[in-house]
Every structure is written in structure tokens, then in C-alpha cells.
Short mmCIF file of C-alpha atoms and ligand atoms in Angstrom, two decimals:
data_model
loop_
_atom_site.label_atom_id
_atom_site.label_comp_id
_atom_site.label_asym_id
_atom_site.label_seq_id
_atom_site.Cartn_x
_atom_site.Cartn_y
_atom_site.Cartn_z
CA UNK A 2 -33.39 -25.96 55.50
CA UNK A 3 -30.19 -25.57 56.88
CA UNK A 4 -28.08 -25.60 54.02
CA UNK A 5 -29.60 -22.79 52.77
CA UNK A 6 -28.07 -21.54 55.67
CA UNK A 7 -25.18 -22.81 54.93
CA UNK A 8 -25.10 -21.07 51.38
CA UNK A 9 -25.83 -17.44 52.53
CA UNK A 10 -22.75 -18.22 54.97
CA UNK A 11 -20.72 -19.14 52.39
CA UNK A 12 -21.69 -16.22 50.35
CA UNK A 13 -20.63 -13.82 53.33
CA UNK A 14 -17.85 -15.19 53.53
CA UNK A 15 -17.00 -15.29 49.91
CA UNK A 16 -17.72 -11.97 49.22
CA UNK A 17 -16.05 -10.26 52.58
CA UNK A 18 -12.35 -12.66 51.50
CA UNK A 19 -13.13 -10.95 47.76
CA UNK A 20 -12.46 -7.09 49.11
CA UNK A 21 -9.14 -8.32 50.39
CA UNK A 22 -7.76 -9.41 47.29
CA UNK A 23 -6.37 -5.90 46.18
CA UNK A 24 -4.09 -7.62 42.78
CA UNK A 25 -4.75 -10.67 39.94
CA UNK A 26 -2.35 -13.28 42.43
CA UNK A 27 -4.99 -12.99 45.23
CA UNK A 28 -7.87 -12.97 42.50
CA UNK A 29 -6.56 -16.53 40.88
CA UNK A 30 -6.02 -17.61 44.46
CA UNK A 31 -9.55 -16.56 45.93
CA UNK A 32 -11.15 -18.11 42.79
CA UNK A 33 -9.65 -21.42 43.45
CA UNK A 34 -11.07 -21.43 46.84
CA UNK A 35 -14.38 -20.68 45.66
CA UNK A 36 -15.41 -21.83 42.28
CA UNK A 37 -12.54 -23.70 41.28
CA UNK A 38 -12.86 -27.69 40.92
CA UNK A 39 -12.08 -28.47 44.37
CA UNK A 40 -13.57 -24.84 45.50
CA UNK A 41 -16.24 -24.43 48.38
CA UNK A 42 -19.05 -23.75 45.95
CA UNK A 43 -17.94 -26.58 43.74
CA UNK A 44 -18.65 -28.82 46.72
CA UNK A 45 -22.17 -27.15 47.83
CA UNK A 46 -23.07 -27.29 44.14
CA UNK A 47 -22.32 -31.64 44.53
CA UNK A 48 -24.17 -31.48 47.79
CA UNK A 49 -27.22 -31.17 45.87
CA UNK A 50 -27.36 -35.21 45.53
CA UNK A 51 -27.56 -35.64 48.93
CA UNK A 52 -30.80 -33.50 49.85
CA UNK A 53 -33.87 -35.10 50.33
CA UNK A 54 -35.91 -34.97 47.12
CA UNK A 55 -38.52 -32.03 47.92
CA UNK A 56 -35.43 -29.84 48.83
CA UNK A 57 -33.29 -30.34 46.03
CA UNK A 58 -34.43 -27.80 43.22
CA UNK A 59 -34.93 -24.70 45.71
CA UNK A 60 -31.17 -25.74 46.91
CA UNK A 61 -30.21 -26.37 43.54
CA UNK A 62 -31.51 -22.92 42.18
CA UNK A 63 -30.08 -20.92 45.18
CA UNK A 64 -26.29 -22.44 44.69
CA UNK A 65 -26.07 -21.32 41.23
CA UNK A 66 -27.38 -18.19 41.66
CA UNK A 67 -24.87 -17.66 44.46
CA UNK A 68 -22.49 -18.74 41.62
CA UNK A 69 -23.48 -16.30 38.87
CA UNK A 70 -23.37 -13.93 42.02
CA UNK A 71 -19.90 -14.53 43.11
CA UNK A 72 -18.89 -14.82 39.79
CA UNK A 73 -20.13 -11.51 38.82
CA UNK A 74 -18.28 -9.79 42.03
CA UNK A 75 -15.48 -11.67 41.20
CA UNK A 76 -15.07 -9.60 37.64
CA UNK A 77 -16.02 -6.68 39.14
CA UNK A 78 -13.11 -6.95 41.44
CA UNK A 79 -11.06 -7.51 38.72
CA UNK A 80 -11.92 -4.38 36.68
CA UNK A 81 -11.91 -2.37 40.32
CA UNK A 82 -8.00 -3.51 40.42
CA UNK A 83 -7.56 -2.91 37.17
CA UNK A 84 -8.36 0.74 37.07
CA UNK A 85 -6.49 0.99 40.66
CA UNK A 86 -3.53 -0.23 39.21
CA UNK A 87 -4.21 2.46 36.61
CA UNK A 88 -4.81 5.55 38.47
CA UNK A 89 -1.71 4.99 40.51
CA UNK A 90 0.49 4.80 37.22
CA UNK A 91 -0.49 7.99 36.44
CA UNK A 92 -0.13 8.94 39.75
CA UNK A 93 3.32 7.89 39.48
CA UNK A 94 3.64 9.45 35.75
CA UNK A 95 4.68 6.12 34.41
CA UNK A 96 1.55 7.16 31.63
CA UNK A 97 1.13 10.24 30.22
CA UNK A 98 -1.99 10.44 28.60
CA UNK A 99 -1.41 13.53 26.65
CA UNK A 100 0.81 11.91 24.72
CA UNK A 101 -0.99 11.37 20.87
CA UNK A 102 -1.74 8.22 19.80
CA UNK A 103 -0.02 5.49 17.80
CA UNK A 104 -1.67 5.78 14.31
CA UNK A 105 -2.04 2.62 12.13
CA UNK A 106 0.38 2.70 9.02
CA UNK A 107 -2.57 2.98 6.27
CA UNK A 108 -1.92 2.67 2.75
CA UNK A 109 -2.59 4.96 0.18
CA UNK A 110 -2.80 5.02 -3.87
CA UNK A 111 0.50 5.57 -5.18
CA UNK A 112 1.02 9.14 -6.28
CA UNK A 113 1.49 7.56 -10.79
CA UNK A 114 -1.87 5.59 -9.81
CA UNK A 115 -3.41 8.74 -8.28
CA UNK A 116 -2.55 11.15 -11.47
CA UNK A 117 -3.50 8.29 -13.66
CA UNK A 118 -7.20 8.89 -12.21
CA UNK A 119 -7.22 12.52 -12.19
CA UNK A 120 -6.47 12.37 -15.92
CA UNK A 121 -9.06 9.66 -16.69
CA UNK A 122 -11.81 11.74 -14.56
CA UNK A 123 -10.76 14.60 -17.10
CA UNK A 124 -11.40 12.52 -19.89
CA UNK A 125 -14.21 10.58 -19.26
CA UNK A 126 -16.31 14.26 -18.56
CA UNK A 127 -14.87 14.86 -22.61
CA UNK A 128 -16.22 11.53 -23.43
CA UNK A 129 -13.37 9.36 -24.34
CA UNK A 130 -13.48 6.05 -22.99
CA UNK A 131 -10.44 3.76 -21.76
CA UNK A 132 -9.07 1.31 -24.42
CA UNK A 133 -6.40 -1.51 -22.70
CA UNK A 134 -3.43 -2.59 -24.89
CA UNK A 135 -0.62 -5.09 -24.68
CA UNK A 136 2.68 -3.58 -22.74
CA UNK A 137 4.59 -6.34 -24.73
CA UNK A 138 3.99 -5.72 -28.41
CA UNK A 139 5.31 -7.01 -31.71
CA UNK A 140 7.79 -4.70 -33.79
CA UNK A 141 5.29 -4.65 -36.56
CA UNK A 142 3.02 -2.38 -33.65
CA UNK A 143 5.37 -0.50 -31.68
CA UNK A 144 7.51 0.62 -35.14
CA UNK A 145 6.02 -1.33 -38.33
CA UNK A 146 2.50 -0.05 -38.55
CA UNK A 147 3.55 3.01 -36.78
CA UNK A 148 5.08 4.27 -40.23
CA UNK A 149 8.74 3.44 -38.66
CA UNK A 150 10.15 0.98 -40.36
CA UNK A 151 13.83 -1.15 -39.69
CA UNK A 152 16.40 0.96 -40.32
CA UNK A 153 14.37 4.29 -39.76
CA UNK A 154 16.29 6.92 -37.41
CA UNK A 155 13.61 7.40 -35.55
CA UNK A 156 14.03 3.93 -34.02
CA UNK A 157 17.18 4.87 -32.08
CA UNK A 158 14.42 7.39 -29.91
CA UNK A 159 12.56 4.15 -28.88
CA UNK A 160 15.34 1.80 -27.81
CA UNK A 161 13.83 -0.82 -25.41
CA UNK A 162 13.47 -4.23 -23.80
CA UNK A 163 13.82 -7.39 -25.81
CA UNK A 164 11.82 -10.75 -25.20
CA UNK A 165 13.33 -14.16 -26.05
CA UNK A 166 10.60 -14.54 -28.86
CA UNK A 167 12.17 -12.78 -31.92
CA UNK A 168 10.27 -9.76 -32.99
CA UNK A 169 8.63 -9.64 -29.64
CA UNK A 170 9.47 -6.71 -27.61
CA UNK A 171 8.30 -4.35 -24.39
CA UNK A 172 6.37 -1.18 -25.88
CA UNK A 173 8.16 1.70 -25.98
CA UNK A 174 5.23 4.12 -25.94
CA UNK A 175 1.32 3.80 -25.81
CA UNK A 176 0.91 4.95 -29.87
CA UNK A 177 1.34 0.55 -30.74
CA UNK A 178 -2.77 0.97 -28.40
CA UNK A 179 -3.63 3.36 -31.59
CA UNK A 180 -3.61 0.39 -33.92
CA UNK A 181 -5.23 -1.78 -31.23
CA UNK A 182 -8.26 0.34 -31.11
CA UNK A 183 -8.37 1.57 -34.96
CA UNK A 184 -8.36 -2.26 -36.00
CA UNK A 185 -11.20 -2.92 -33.33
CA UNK A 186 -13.66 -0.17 -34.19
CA UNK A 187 -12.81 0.61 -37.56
CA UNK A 188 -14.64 2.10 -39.65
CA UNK A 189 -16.49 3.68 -36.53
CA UNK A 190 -15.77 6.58 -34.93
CA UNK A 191 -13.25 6.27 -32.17
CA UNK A 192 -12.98 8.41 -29.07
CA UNK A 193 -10.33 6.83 -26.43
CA UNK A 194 -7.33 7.20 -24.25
CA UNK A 195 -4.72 4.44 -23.82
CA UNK A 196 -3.28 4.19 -20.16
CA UNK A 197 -0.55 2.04 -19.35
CA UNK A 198 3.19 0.95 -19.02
CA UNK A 199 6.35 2.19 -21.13
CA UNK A 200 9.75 0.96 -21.51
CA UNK A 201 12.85 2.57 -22.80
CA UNK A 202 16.43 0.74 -22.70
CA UNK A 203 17.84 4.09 -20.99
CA UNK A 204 20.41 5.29 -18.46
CA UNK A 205 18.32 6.31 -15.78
CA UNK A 206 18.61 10.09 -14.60
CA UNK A 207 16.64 12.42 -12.99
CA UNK A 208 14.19 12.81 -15.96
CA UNK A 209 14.10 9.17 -17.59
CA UNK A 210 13.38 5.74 -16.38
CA UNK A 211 13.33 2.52 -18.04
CA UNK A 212 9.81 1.95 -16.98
CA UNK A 213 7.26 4.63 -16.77
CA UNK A 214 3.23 5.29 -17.81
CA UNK A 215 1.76 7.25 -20.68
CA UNK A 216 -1.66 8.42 -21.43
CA UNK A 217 -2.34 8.04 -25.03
CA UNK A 218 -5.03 9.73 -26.73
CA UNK A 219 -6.93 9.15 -29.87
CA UNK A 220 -10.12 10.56 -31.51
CA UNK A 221 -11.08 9.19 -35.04
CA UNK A 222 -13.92 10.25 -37.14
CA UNK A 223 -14.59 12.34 -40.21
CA UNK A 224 -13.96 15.92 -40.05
CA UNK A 225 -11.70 16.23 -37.07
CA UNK A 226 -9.40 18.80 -37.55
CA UNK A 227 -6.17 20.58 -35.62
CA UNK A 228 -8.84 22.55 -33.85
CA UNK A 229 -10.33 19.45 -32.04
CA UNK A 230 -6.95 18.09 -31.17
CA UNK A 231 -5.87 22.30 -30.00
CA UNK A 232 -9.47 22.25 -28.48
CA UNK A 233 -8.80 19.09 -26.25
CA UNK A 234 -5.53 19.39 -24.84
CA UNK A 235 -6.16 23.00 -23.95
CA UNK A 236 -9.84 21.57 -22.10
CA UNK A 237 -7.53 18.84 -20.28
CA UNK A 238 -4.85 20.90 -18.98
CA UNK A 239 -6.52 23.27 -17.67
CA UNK A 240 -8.51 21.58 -15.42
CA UNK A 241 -5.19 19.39 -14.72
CA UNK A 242 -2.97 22.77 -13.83
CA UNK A 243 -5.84 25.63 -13.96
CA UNK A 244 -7.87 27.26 -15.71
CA UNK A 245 -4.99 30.40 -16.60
CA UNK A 246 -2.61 28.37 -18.01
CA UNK A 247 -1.29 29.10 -21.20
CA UNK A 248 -0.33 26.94 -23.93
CA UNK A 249 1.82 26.70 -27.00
CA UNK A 250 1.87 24.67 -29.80
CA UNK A 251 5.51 23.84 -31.50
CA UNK A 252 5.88 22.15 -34.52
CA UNK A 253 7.42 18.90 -33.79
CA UNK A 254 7.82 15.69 -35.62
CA UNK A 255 6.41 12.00 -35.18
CA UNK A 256 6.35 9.71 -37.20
CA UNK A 257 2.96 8.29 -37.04
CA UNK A 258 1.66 12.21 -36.89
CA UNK A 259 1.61 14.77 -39.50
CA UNK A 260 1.75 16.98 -38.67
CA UNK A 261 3.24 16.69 -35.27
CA UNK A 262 3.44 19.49 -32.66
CA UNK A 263 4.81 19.43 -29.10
CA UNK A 264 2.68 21.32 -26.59
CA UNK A 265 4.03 23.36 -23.67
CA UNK A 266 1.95 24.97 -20.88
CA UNK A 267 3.25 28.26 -19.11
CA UNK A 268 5.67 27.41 -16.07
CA UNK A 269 3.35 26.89 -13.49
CA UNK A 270 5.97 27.89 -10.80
CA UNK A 271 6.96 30.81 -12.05
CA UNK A 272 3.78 32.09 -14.43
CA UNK A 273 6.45 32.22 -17.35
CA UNK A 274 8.43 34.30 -15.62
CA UNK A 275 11.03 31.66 -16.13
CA UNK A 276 13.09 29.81 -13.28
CA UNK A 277 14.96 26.66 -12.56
CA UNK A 278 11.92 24.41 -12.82
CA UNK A 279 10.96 25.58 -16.34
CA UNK A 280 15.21 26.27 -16.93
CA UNK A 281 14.37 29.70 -17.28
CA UNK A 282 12.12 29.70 -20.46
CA UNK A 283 9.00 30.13 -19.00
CA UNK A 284 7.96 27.13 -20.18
CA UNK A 285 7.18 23.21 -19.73
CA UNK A 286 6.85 20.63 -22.21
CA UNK A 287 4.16 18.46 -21.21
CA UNK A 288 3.06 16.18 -24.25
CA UNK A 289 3.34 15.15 -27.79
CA UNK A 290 0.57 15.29 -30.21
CA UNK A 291 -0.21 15.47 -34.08
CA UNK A 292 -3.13 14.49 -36.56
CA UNK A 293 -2.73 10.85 -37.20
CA UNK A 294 -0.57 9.86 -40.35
CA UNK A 295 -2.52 9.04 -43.20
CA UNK A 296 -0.61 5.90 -43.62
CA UNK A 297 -0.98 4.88 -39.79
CA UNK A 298 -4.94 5.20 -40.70
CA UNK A 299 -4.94 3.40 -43.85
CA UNK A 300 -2.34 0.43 -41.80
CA UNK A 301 -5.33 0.26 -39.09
CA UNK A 302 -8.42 -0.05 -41.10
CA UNK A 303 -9.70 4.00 -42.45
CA UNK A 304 -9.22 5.36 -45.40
CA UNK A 305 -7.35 8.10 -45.18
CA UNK A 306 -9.44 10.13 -47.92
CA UNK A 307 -12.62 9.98 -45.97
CA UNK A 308 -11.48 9.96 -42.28
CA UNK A 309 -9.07 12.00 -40.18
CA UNK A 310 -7.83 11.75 -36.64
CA UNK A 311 -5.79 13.31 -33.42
CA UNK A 312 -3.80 11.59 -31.30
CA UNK A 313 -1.42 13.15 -28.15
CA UNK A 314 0.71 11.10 -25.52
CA UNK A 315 1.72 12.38 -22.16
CA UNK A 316 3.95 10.69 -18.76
CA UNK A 317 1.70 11.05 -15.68
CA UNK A 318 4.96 11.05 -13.43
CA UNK A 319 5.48 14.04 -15.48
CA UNK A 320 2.58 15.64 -15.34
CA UNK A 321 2.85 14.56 -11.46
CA UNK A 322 6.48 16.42 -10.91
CA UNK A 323 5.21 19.48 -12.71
CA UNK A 324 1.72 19.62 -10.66
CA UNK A 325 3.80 18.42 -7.37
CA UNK A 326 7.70 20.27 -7.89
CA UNK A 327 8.99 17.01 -7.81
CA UNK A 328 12.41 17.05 -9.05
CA UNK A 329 13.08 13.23 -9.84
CA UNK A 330 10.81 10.59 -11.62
CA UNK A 331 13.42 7.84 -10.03
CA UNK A 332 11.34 9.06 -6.43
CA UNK A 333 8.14 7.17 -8.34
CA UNK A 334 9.36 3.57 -8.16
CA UNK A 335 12.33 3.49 -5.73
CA UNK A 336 9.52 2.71 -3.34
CA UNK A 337 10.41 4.88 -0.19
CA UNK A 338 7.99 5.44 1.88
CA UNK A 339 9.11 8.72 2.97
CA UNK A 340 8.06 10.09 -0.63
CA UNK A 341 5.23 8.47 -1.02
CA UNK A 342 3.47 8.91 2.02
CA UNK A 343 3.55 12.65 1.20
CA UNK A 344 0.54 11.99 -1.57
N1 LIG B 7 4.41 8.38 -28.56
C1 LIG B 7 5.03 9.67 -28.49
C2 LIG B 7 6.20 9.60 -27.51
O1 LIG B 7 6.29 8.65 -26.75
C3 LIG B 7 4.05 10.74 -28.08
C4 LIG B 7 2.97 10.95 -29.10
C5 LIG B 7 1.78 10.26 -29.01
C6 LIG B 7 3.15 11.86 -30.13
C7 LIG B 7 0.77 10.48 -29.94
C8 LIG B 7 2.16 12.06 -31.06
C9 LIG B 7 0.98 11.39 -30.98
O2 LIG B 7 7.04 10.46 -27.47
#
């Protein structure tokens, strides 16, 4: 048959024109000739109709397997260019390829987030469990049923954020959570911290914002004493800062505690040494804490003659800057990416 001449002529052809093309323009250009709609293999493929019947599938199979063929050189020309093309850039020193790659900008947990889950890890190997509570609260929880009633002094501690709905207000602290929970489980035994969002109507400085987290604590039940509360804290922060911290325990007052104490851990910079971190007492102030007022117990379901309790509250941007030597909570939600990327 002497079209099948014809094709292996072709092919030769083809594939000899193919080694000259030496960049893409004489690719596109040799492709057109070839296997494009009008190209020579195009036509030998249309041919087909006009072969006697016995001849047409033994054509018809060898002109597209010259096509997958061509095809096939034709994209291995292409790569051979590209990695010409290549090799002489670096030949050239256009590409350095010692130079280290562009990494992807990846996100990471933000560093309040981060603490948040070191401290509930802490927690949950003590056994408490985590107990949600509204961020905007009623007076009668964030003050009322906190034993701080209108007109109390202690109310000019917790100024804050007002809603339109009178009464209605953003918490101030995570203690409003205490009644939360008490009401839920009472009389049960309750063994819980309260994560979440603050608010204080405050000039913003270095060591206060207007919106910030606690971690409130609260363990009800009969027979829990000062030593469970001392027992605790001193279990949590030192797997927070170490197991050789110290601690202290001041005598403080709240007014849903009684009694109250403030707790302070030995400066971890300095060892107690003292220095500019702890302003040279040796010490840091990292949460408040006190046996839960009788009256707070008996407002949220226990009586107070047959059931005691603990409760503590700490910042996590707090804890953070201590554990981190950060200098400025305002560095937490300024959002620059320069400080956060570093956790
Ligand atoms: N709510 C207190 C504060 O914001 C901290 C605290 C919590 C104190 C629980 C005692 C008991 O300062």
C-alpha cells in the first residue's frame, strides 16, 4: 500500500523538522503544520475515506499511531527546550538556586488562644471541666448576686461597657460564670473553670485593656477548705512556670470571697532577686482567689451551712507576658503580625 508509504515519509519528515525547532514560536508553528486542523496529518488522517475498503483499518490504525507518536515527540521537545532554556539561565546567573525558598505565610493560634489551652490542659489533668457563660450579663450577675450591690465601692473597680437594654451590661470579670454554674448543678458538687472575655471601661496602658480573657475557677462541694484552693493554684502554676516556683498568699479582699487572698509567684526573671519585671520586689501577682462568700452560695442555690467552695480568677495575656517578658498586653490585640508571628 503506498500510503503507508506515504505515512512513514511523513513521519521522517515530521520528526527530522521537530529537532529544528530549538524555542515554543517554532513549536506552535511546527504543530500547525502537522497536527493542526489544516496540518499534514490532519489530511492523511481524512484520507482514510478514500482507501479501498480492505485497506482502510490497517491505514487507519497506522495514522493515529503516527499521531500519538508525533504527538508524544512533540512534548518531549517541549520539555527538552524547556530545561535548555533553563540551564542557560543559570549559565547566565539570571537564577541562583541557592537562594532559600519563598515560604507560604501560615497561620498560627494566637499567642491569648494558645495560653488559654495550656491552662485548660492543666486543668482538665486536675479534673475540672470547662463551664461557658454569657460575656454580656445582667447587673444582678456581674454585681447583684455577686454580694456587690448599687452603690457598693467596690463597683467603681468594675467600671464597664453599657448595652442599650437597661440593666444589661458587658461582664466585667468571669466570677457572674460562678452563679451560672452554681444555679446549674446545685446542690451537686461542682468542679469547673470559666474561660472567656472581660471588659473594663479603662484608659488603656501598658497593663490594662478594655477587652481582655480570664480563667475563672470554681470547686464546690462539702468540706473544701483553704488547703484545696492553696493546693490547686500551687499544682497549676507550677506546671504553668515550673516546678521551683514559689508562691505567696496575701490577704486580699473580694467581695464575693471571704476570705480573699491575692497570690504571687516568685519573679520568674529574676528568681526573687527582684528587677524591673517584678519592680524590684521579687515578686509577681498573678491571680485573685478566696473561699466563696457564704452569701454568693446561698444567692446560687447551697446552703452555706452544709457546703463550702474556692474560687480564683487569672488574665491569660498576663500569665502570657510573665511566661513570655512581654512588656505590653496592648501587643495582644493590636493585631501586628510582627508580634504575633513570634508565638
Ligand atoms: N474576679 C476577680 C477580678 O477580676 C478575681 C477573682 C476571681 C477573685 C475569683 C476571687 C475569686 O479581679
Amino acid at each position: 500500500m503506498d500510503e503507508l508509504n506515504d505515512l512513514a515519509r511523513l513521519e521522517r519528515e515530521a520528526l527530522s523538522a521537530l529537532q529544528t525547532a530549538t524555542e515554543q514560536a517554532s513549536l506552535d508553528a511546527w504543530f500547525g503544520r502537522y497536527l493542526g486542523r489544516k496540518g499534514a496529518v490532519t489530511l492523511a488522517v481524512r484520507r482514510v475515506g478514500s482507501l479501498p475498503k480492505e485497506d482502510r483499518p490497517a491505514y487507519g490504525q497506522a495514522v493515529n499511531q503516527l499521531r500519538k507518536r508525533l504527538e508524544a515527540a512533540l512534548a518531549q521537545q517541549g520539555e527538552t527546550i524547556k530545561e535548555a532554556a533553563l540551564a542557560a539561565e543559570m549559565e547566565t546567573g539570571a537564577f541562583d538556586p541557592t537562594l532559600p525558598g519563598r515560604l507560604p505565610n501560615v497561620g498560627r493560634v494566637h499567642l491569648s488562644n494558645r495560653t488559654l489551652r495550656e491552662i485548660y490542659d492543666i486543668f482538665r489533668q486536675l479534673g475540672f471541666q470547662i463551664y461557658d457563660a454569657p460575656e454580656v450579663e445582667s447587673d444582678e450577675y456581674n454585681f447583684e448576686l455577686l454580694n456587690i450591690p448599687a452603690g457598693h465601692p467596690a463597683r467603681d473597680m468594675w467600671d464597664t461597657f453599657y448595652t442599650t437594654t437597661p440593666g444589661y451590661l458587658l461582664r466585667t470579670q468571669t466570677s457572674p460564670g460562678q452563679i451560672w454554674a452554681m444555679r446549674e448543678y446545685a446542690p451537686e458538687p461542682i468542679r469547673v473553670i470559666l474561660p472567656g472575655k472581660c471588659y473594663r471601661y479603662e484608659q488603656v496602658t501598658a497593663r490594662s485593656e478594655m477587652m481582655f480573657h480570664q480563667v475563672e475557677g470554681l470547686v464546690v462541694g462539702e468540706n473544701i477548705t483553704m488547703a484545696d484552693l492553696k493546693g490547686t493554684i500551687v499544682a497549676f502554676v507550677r506546671q504553668m512556670f515550673g516546678q521551683e516556683r514559689k508562691l505567696r498568699f496575701r490577704f486580699s479582699h473580694f467581695p464575693f470571697t471571704e476570705p480573699s487572698v491575692e497570690v504571687d509567684m516568685d519573679c520568674i526573671l529574676c528568681g526573687g532577686k527582684g528587677c524591673r519585671v517584678c519592680k524590684y520586689t521579687g515578686w509577681l501577682e498573678i491571680m485573685g482567689a478566696g473561699m466563696v462568700h457564704p452569701t454568693v452560695l446561698r444567692n446560687a442555690g447551697y446552703d452555706p451551712e452544709h457546703y463550702s467552695g474556692f474560687a480564683f480568677g487569672m488574665g491569660p495575656e498576663r500569665i502570657a507576658m510573665m511566661k513570655h517578658g512581654i512588656d505590653d498586653i496592648r501587643y495582644f490585640f493590636s493585631n501586628d503580625v510582627r508580634f504575633l508571628s513570634q508565638f
